[in-house]
XYZ file of C-alpha atoms in Angstrom:
451
model
C -10.088 32.371 -4.544
C -11.757 31.504 -1.243
C -10.249 29.099 1.271
C -11.707 25.629 0.868
C -13.524 24.463 3.976
C -13.877 20.727 4.451
C -17.105 19.235 5.705
C -16.805 18.030 9.324
C -18.427 14.774 8.228
C -14.917 13.570 7.250
C -13.978 13.556 10.942
C -16.911 11.320 11.869
C -16.438 7.740 13.008
C -18.712 4.781 12.244
C -19.393 4.454 15.977
C -19.620 7.806 17.735
C -17.201 7.876 20.629
C -16.020 10.501 23.048
C -12.384 11.030 24.007
C -11.457 9.732 27.426
C -11.285 12.133 30.343
C -8.791 14.994 29.774
C -7.841 13.593 26.331
C -7.477 16.747 24.251
C -5.904 15.147 21.171
C -7.380 16.073 17.767
C -9.180 13.255 15.877
C -6.320 12.307 13.540
C -3.852 12.070 16.420
C -6.200 9.599 18.055
C -6.304 7.641 14.787
C -2.508 7.622 14.716
C -2.399 6.240 18.256
C -4.870 3.462 17.461
C -2.834 2.363 14.447
C 0.500 2.614 16.246
C -0.691 0.469 19.169
C -2.504 -2.141 17.072
C -1.430 -5.772 16.852
C -1.539 -5.515 13.043
C 1.066 -2.716 13.107
C 3.364 -4.595 15.518
C 3.186 -7.647 13.275
C 4.936 -5.671 10.502
C 8.230 -6.139 12.373
C 8.180 -9.796 11.373
C 6.830 -9.469 7.817
C 8.896 -9.518 4.643
C 9.529 -6.271 2.764
C 11.538 -7.866 -0.062
C 14.101 -10.115 1.621
C 13.135 -12.811 4.097
C 13.008 -11.591 7.701
C 15.985 -12.902 9.672
C 18.064 -13.503 6.547
C 20.138 -10.400 7.327
C 19.757 -7.948 10.214
C 20.334 -4.987 7.906
C 17.323 -5.614 5.663
C 14.253 -3.468 6.030
C 11.105 -5.164 7.286
C 7.563 -3.976 6.586
C 7.738 -2.072 9.880
C 10.931 -0.119 9.191
C 9.701 0.492 5.639
C 6.452 1.962 7.005
C 8.347 4.245 9.392
C 10.438 5.540 6.487
C 7.331 6.073 4.360
C 5.847 8.149 7.202
C 8.956 10.348 7.373
C 8.883 10.889 3.598
C 5.121 11.536 3.728
C 5.643 14.285 6.306
C 8.292 15.881 4.079
C 5.969 15.755 1.053
C 3.168 17.514 2.958
C 5.617 20.218 4.085
C 6.781 20.671 0.475
C 3.198 21.025 -0.787
C 2.800 24.146 1.354
C 5.445 26.042 -0.653
C 4.600 28.225 -3.639
C 6.685 26.178 -6.096
C 4.317 23.226 -5.749
C 1.378 25.403 -6.929
C 3.010 26.840 -10.086
C 1.954 24.085 -12.501
C -1.677 24.046 -11.318
C -1.872 27.864 -11.291
C -0.716 27.943 -14.916
C -3.277 25.271 -15.873
C -6.124 27.167 -14.195
C -4.832 30.599 -15.206
C -5.059 31.518 -11.512
C -2.952 33.628 -9.189
C -0.414 31.346 -7.493
C -0.581 33.065 -4.100
C -4.387 33.012 -4.052
C -4.386 29.336 -5.074
C -1.873 28.553 -2.346
C -4.022 30.215 0.328
C -7.121 28.425 -0.966
C -5.691 24.886 -1.094
C -3.312 24.754 1.881
C -6.169 24.006 4.342
C -6.835 20.791 2.358
C -3.464 19.295 3.254
C -3.441 16.474 5.801
C -1.921 17.165 9.207
C 1.254 15.341 10.208
C -0.882 13.051 12.377
C -3.089 12.137 9.430
C -0.352 11.483 6.869
C 1.597 9.434 9.429
C -1.542 7.421 10.183
C -1.870 6.513 6.506
C 1.816 5.685 6.090
C 1.919 3.555 9.251
C -1.190 1.627 8.168
C -0.662 1.319 4.408
C 0.916 -2.173 4.589
C -0.822 -3.751 7.585
C -3.026 -5.860 5.301
C -0.115 -7.568 3.559
C 0.012 -11.285 4.394
C 3.127 -13.317 5.242
C 5.761 -13.744 2.511
C 5.085 -10.473 0.691
C 3.300 -10.326 -2.635
C 3.856 -14.055 -3.103
C 1.653 -14.693 -0.078
C -0.926 -12.282 -1.466
C -1.216 -14.205 -4.730
C -1.338 -17.545 -2.904
C -4.279 -16.415 -0.768
C -6.023 -14.969 -3.819
C -5.726 -18.372 -5.493
C -7.225 -20.093 -2.457
C -10.038 -17.486 -2.341
C -10.641 -17.437 -6.122
C -14.226 -18.675 -5.720
C -14.923 -16.585 -2.605
C -14.348 -12.952 -3.731
C -10.527 -13.152 -3.796
C -7.784 -11.646 -1.675
C -5.671 -8.481 -2.005
C -3.379 -6.753 0.507
C -4.880 -3.261 0.303
C -8.375 -4.690 0.680
C -7.208 -6.531 3.794
C -5.858 -3.241 5.191
C -9.352 -1.752 4.807
C -10.826 -4.842 6.472
C -8.410 -4.673 9.413
C -9.055 -1.013 10.242
C -12.841 -1.218 9.733
C -13.616 -4.669 11.130
C -10.890 -6.989 12.433
C -8.689 -5.014 14.818
C -10.445 -5.440 18.192
C -10.572 -1.806 19.285
C -14.376 -2.013 19.040
C -16.825 -4.901 18.819
C -17.692 -4.531 15.132
C -15.981 -1.462 13.611
C -12.295 -2.344 13.949
C -10.189 0.670 14.920
C -13.206 2.942 14.334
C -11.049 5.515 12.535
C -12.293 8.797 11.098
C -13.793 8.792 7.623
C -10.944 10.837 6.132
C -8.290 8.446 7.450
C -10.132 5.446 6.010
C -10.603 7.271 2.695
C -6.847 7.898 2.549
C -6.189 4.157 2.837
C -8.452 3.272 -0.109
C -6.086 3.134 -3.084
C -8.645 1.482 -5.377
C -12.269 2.525 -4.710
C -14.061 -0.434 -6.270
C -14.798 -4.078 -5.475
C -12.235 -6.781 -6.136
C -14.926 -8.789 -7.930
C -15.146 -6.039 -10.558
C -11.426 -5.417 -11.048
C -9.933 -8.919 -10.909
C -9.558 -11.056 -14.033
C -12.575 -13.197 -14.823
C -10.795 -16.437 -13.938
C -13.770 -18.615 -14.928
C -13.703 -17.299 -18.513
C -9.922 -17.016 -18.861
C -7.570 -19.758 -19.997
C -6.425 -20.364 -16.422
C -7.545 -23.642 -14.965
C -6.912 -24.995 -11.481
C -5.994 -28.659 -11.233
C -6.886 -28.637 -7.539
C -3.269 -28.903 -6.369
C -1.810 -25.447 -5.688
C 1.710 -26.881 -5.477
C 1.802 -27.165 -9.255
C -0.130 -24.074 -10.266
C 1.781 -21.216 -11.893
C 0.559 -19.101 -9.092
C 1.577 -15.701 -10.497
C -1.132 -16.204 -13.119
C -3.592 -15.718 -10.267
C -2.603 -12.197 -9.280
C -5.607 -10.287 -7.910
C -7.032 -7.070 -9.245
C -7.168 -3.989 -7.066
C -10.227 -3.235 -4.950
C -12.099 -4.027 -1.738
C -13.780 -7.258 -0.644
C -17.478 -7.769 -1.312
C -17.742 -8.779 2.377
C -16.833 -5.178 3.348
C -19.296 -3.432 1.019
C -21.470 -1.991 3.861
C -18.496 -0.148 5.379
C -17.397 1.054 1.924
C -20.876 2.467 1.343
C -20.739 4.243 4.733
C -17.361 5.726 3.792
C -18.716 7.212 0.551
C -21.911 8.654 2.076
C -20.627 12.284 2.016
C -20.137 12.110 -1.773
C -22.753 13.100 -4.321
C -24.045 10.413 -6.697
C -21.998 11.945 -9.530
C -18.799 11.957 -7.435
C -19.363 8.384 -6.326
C -19.789 7.169 -9.910
C -16.732 9.089 -11.117
C -14.613 7.934 -8.173
C -15.123 4.278 -9.107
C -14.241 4.639 -12.792
C -11.569 2.352 -14.267
C -8.559 3.544 -16.246
C -9.748 1.525 -19.248
C -12.549 -0.956 -20.031
C -11.932 -4.692 -19.940
C -10.751 -5.998 -23.311
C -10.395 -9.682 -22.407
C -11.342 -11.916 -19.441
C -7.704 -11.971 -18.270
C -7.490 -8.161 -17.910
C -6.804 -6.786 -14.446
C -8.471 -3.388 -14.030
C -7.357 -0.358 -11.989
C -9.395 2.626 -10.906
C -8.443 6.144 -12.052
C -8.864 8.216 -8.909
C -7.900 8.401 -5.248
C -8.064 11.028 -2.512
C -5.482 13.786 -2.000
C -4.164 12.113 1.153
C -3.847 8.741 -0.569
C -1.934 10.267 -3.502
C 0.663 11.725 -1.094
C 1.004 8.433 0.786
C 1.461 6.486 -2.453
C 4.250 8.776 -3.665
C 5.986 8.403 -0.292
C 5.658 4.614 -0.590
C 7.088 4.623 -4.130
C 10.088 6.736 -3.107
C 10.853 4.483 -0.133
C 10.486 1.346 -2.263
C 12.582 2.612 -5.178
C 15.435 4.221 -3.243
C 15.681 2.557 0.170
C 15.159 -1.003 -1.081
C 17.901 -0.323 -3.632
C 20.153 0.710 -0.726
C 19.491 -2.637 0.984
C 20.447 -4.519 -2.153
C 23.690 -2.558 -2.694
C 24.863 -2.882 0.919
C 24.481 -6.674 1.082
C 25.934 -7.207 -2.397
C 22.772 -8.397 -4.084
C 23.257 -5.725 -6.762
C 26.657 -4.904 -8.267
C 27.905 -1.945 -10.261
C 27.874 -3.835 -13.542
C 24.149 -4.524 -13.199
C 23.555 -0.915 -12.152
C 25.025 0.320 -15.465
C 21.776 -0.745 -17.121
C 19.810 1.702 -14.961
C 22.532 4.353 -15.222
C 22.226 4.416 -19.017
C 18.447 4.834 -18.756
C 18.820 7.625 -16.195
C 21.310 9.499 -18.381
C 18.679 9.511 -21.138
C 15.657 10.397 -18.979
C 13.944 13.785 -19.143
C 15.289 15.052 -15.832
C 18.109 17.581 -16.060
C 19.097 17.061 -12.413
C 19.361 13.287 -12.812
C 21.352 13.620 -16.041
C 23.786 16.036 -14.374
C 24.219 14.102 -11.138
C 23.826 10.410 -11.931
C 27.546 9.701 -12.412
C 28.399 11.284 -9.070
C 25.511 9.454 -7.390
C 26.691 6.143 -8.865
C 30.214 6.695 -7.510
C 28.848 7.372 -4.027
C 26.287 4.562 -4.188
C 28.978 1.935 -4.750
C 31.643 3.606 -2.595
C 33.400 1.638 0.161
C 32.652 4.514 2.510
C 29.185 4.134 3.983
C 28.629 7.875 4.504
C 29.063 8.418 0.764
C 26.297 5.950 -0.006
C 24.053 7.608 2.601
C 24.793 10.939 0.933
C 23.705 9.569 -2.445
C 20.513 8.031 -1.036
C 19.665 11.280 0.762
C 20.239 13.327 -2.397
C 17.888 11.085 -4.395
C 15.135 11.154 -1.774
C 15.448 14.939 -1.534
C 15.220 15.251 -5.332
C 11.960 13.316 -5.513
C 10.409 15.032 -2.475
C 11.196 18.581 -3.619
C 9.537 18.074 -7.015
C 6.088 17.183 -5.651
C 3.308 19.409 -6.983
C -0.457 19.876 -6.959
C -2.711 18.660 -9.738
C -6.415 18.660 -10.524
C -7.845 15.196 -11.132
C -11.352 15.686 -12.543
C -14.521 17.681 -12.008
C -15.288 16.336 -8.531
C -17.476 18.406 -6.228
C -15.543 17.025 -3.218
C -12.209 18.903 -2.820
C -10.450 15.871 -1.292
C -10.991 14.089 -4.614
C -10.674 17.079 -6.952
C -7.019 17.685 -5.997
C -4.108 15.257 -5.788
C -0.326 15.384 -5.492
C 1.893 14.239 -8.355
C 5.469 14.172 -9.626
C 6.257 15.863 -12.985
C 6.662 13.490 -15.943
C 10.476 13.669 -16.071
C 10.814 13.069 -12.335
C 8.332 10.195 -12.480
C 10.277 8.667 -15.378
C 13.427 8.690 -13.229
C 11.596 7.166 -10.244
C 10.231 4.408 -12.489
C 13.751 3.523 -13.633
C 14.654 2.876 -10.002
C 11.467 0.861 -9.435
C 12.039 -1.294 -12.526
C 15.638 -1.945 -11.519
C 14.640 -3.038 -7.998
C 11.956 -5.286 -9.465
C 14.292 -6.928 -11.964
C 17.407 -7.457 -9.860
C 16.020 -7.644 -6.322
C 12.428 -8.894 -6.370
C 12.938 -11.236 -9.344
C 16.286 -12.501 -8.027
C 16.148 -16.306 -8.095
C 16.927 -16.688 -4.374
C 14.166 -14.213 -3.496
C 11.753 -16.028 -5.798
C 12.544 -19.424 -4.276
C 11.857 -18.096 -0.784
C 8.625 -16.536 -2.088
C 7.613 -19.860 -3.690
C 8.263 -21.636 -0.406
C 6.002 -19.114 1.334
C 3.266 -19.660 -1.238
C 3.433 -23.417 -0.712
C 3.167 -22.943 3.059
C 0.113 -20.660 2.850
C -1.835 -22.702 0.294
C -1.239 -25.944 2.157
C -2.150 -24.385 5.527
C -5.352 -23.045 3.980
C -6.281 -26.562 2.834
C -5.474 -27.992 6.262
C -7.646 -25.473 8.129
C -10.421 -25.843 5.558
C -10.485 -29.613 6.106
C -11.048 -29.451 9.891
C -11.433 -25.842 11.100
C -13.114 -26.510 14.449
C -10.267 -28.769 15.475
C -7.271 -26.791 14.185
C -8.152 -23.082 14.355
C -7.726 -21.021 17.575
C -10.782 -20.746 19.816
C -11.657 -17.130 18.935
C -11.290 -17.840 15.215
C -13.493 -20.934 15.560
C -16.227 -18.767 17.113
C -16.059 -16.373 14.178
C -16.073 -19.327 11.754
C -19.138 -20.847 13.431
C -21.026 -17.526 13.313
C -20.183 -16.875 9.650
C -22.393 -17.787 6.714
C -21.305 -20.723 4.543
C -19.968 -18.188 2.019
C -18.141 -16.239 4.734
C -16.362 -19.181 6.380
C -13.490 -19.098 3.853
C -12.930 -15.408 4.600
C -12.483 -16.216 8.321
C -9.750 -18.744 7.494
C -8.171 -16.238 5.111
C -8.218 -13.508 7.790
C -6.417 -15.813 10.216
C -3.642 -16.748 7.776
C -3.247 -13.202 6.422
C -2.670 -11.884 9.939
C 0.334 -14.122 10.585
C 3.941 -12.983 10.486
C 6.373 -14.881 8.262
C 8.043 -16.532 11.260
C 4.747 -17.558 12.886
C 3.434 -19.007 9.616
C 6.600 -21.049 9.219
C 6.460 -22.299 12.827
C 2.779 -23.212 12.601
C 3.290 -25.005 9.296
C 6.119 -27.078 10.793
C 3.917 -27.866 13.808
C 1.089 -29.028 11.541
């Protein structure tokens, strides 16, 4: 097999720019620097991961979570260079493993690129976590909706003031790696108008979780999305936007089937950090006890992973040990287990190699990871105290949206007012949404109290 050579078009930027004098950094290192020094990235230090910021100094914030995802992402890329990660794909293709390894290794993202994606993957999340996301989607339900990943795309391509109109002006490949769902939110979200959901006009009394958004990009950002996909053939573009299944009812929320190689690695890193490190937070501060953990332990003993079955009792002992180094040992062993089982897979008959190949975890390993994710969701995210704080955040955001909507030229900051005045009537709501979504939890709370 021949080495795959990527088209240089993936290193292009929307606005052609030249490095500053004596700046010899490669393109993805420059992307990494732009993300790292952006206001949107700094704001992650004051945004909720799961627990409210300031509630306990030990808890991870969106910033520390993103740093951990980047470290795991680097480890995954390193693991994908080893022969073991090619065995499954070589068997599927009836190909020589060594030849396949030499052919595909050049596709892997550099450390700069994977870190760029991991640093940026959460910068579009609004205050108060996923609760804030749903609240803003409810307020934008008649104006193309709101979703955190779509806002990430919007920040890097438009809002972050590195350039006048192209945001951070990142390379095409970096932007592609941040697109988890390559479709428009209008196409993937439930058809609220035809569903049973009705708004009574007062968001305080709406069961707001019924208004969860689909997964996709904003209609407002369609021109940049079209620029991003220019290197793809018509057939690849159509295939890339396919959904996992057709809509059966108006309330269905659709998800696309495919993502780029880089995005698949970043998502696995994110899942590992969420499932394992957020569990560590919960154990340390006593939010989760050993009796509750038995539920997950039973599932893990019956999962299809021999390593998990053999080691789960020992891991449980260490996880709930009074000695902190024992718990760290257990967490490290779990992270290592998930990282070292990453492997290559072929997605579909794409002409573009960045789409044709992805990273994945084997079924048994993925089953084990999902047990951890379900446990964190049930006992940490759905904990009543966490939910009450999330509800409070939703109330704050929906009411602030109504306040700004009622008198924007009086109450919005000067720069935001200029953007609001220059926007079309349809686009004015998006300007208000951008302003609120960019707040930290603490700033949103302070501003709400001021208002």
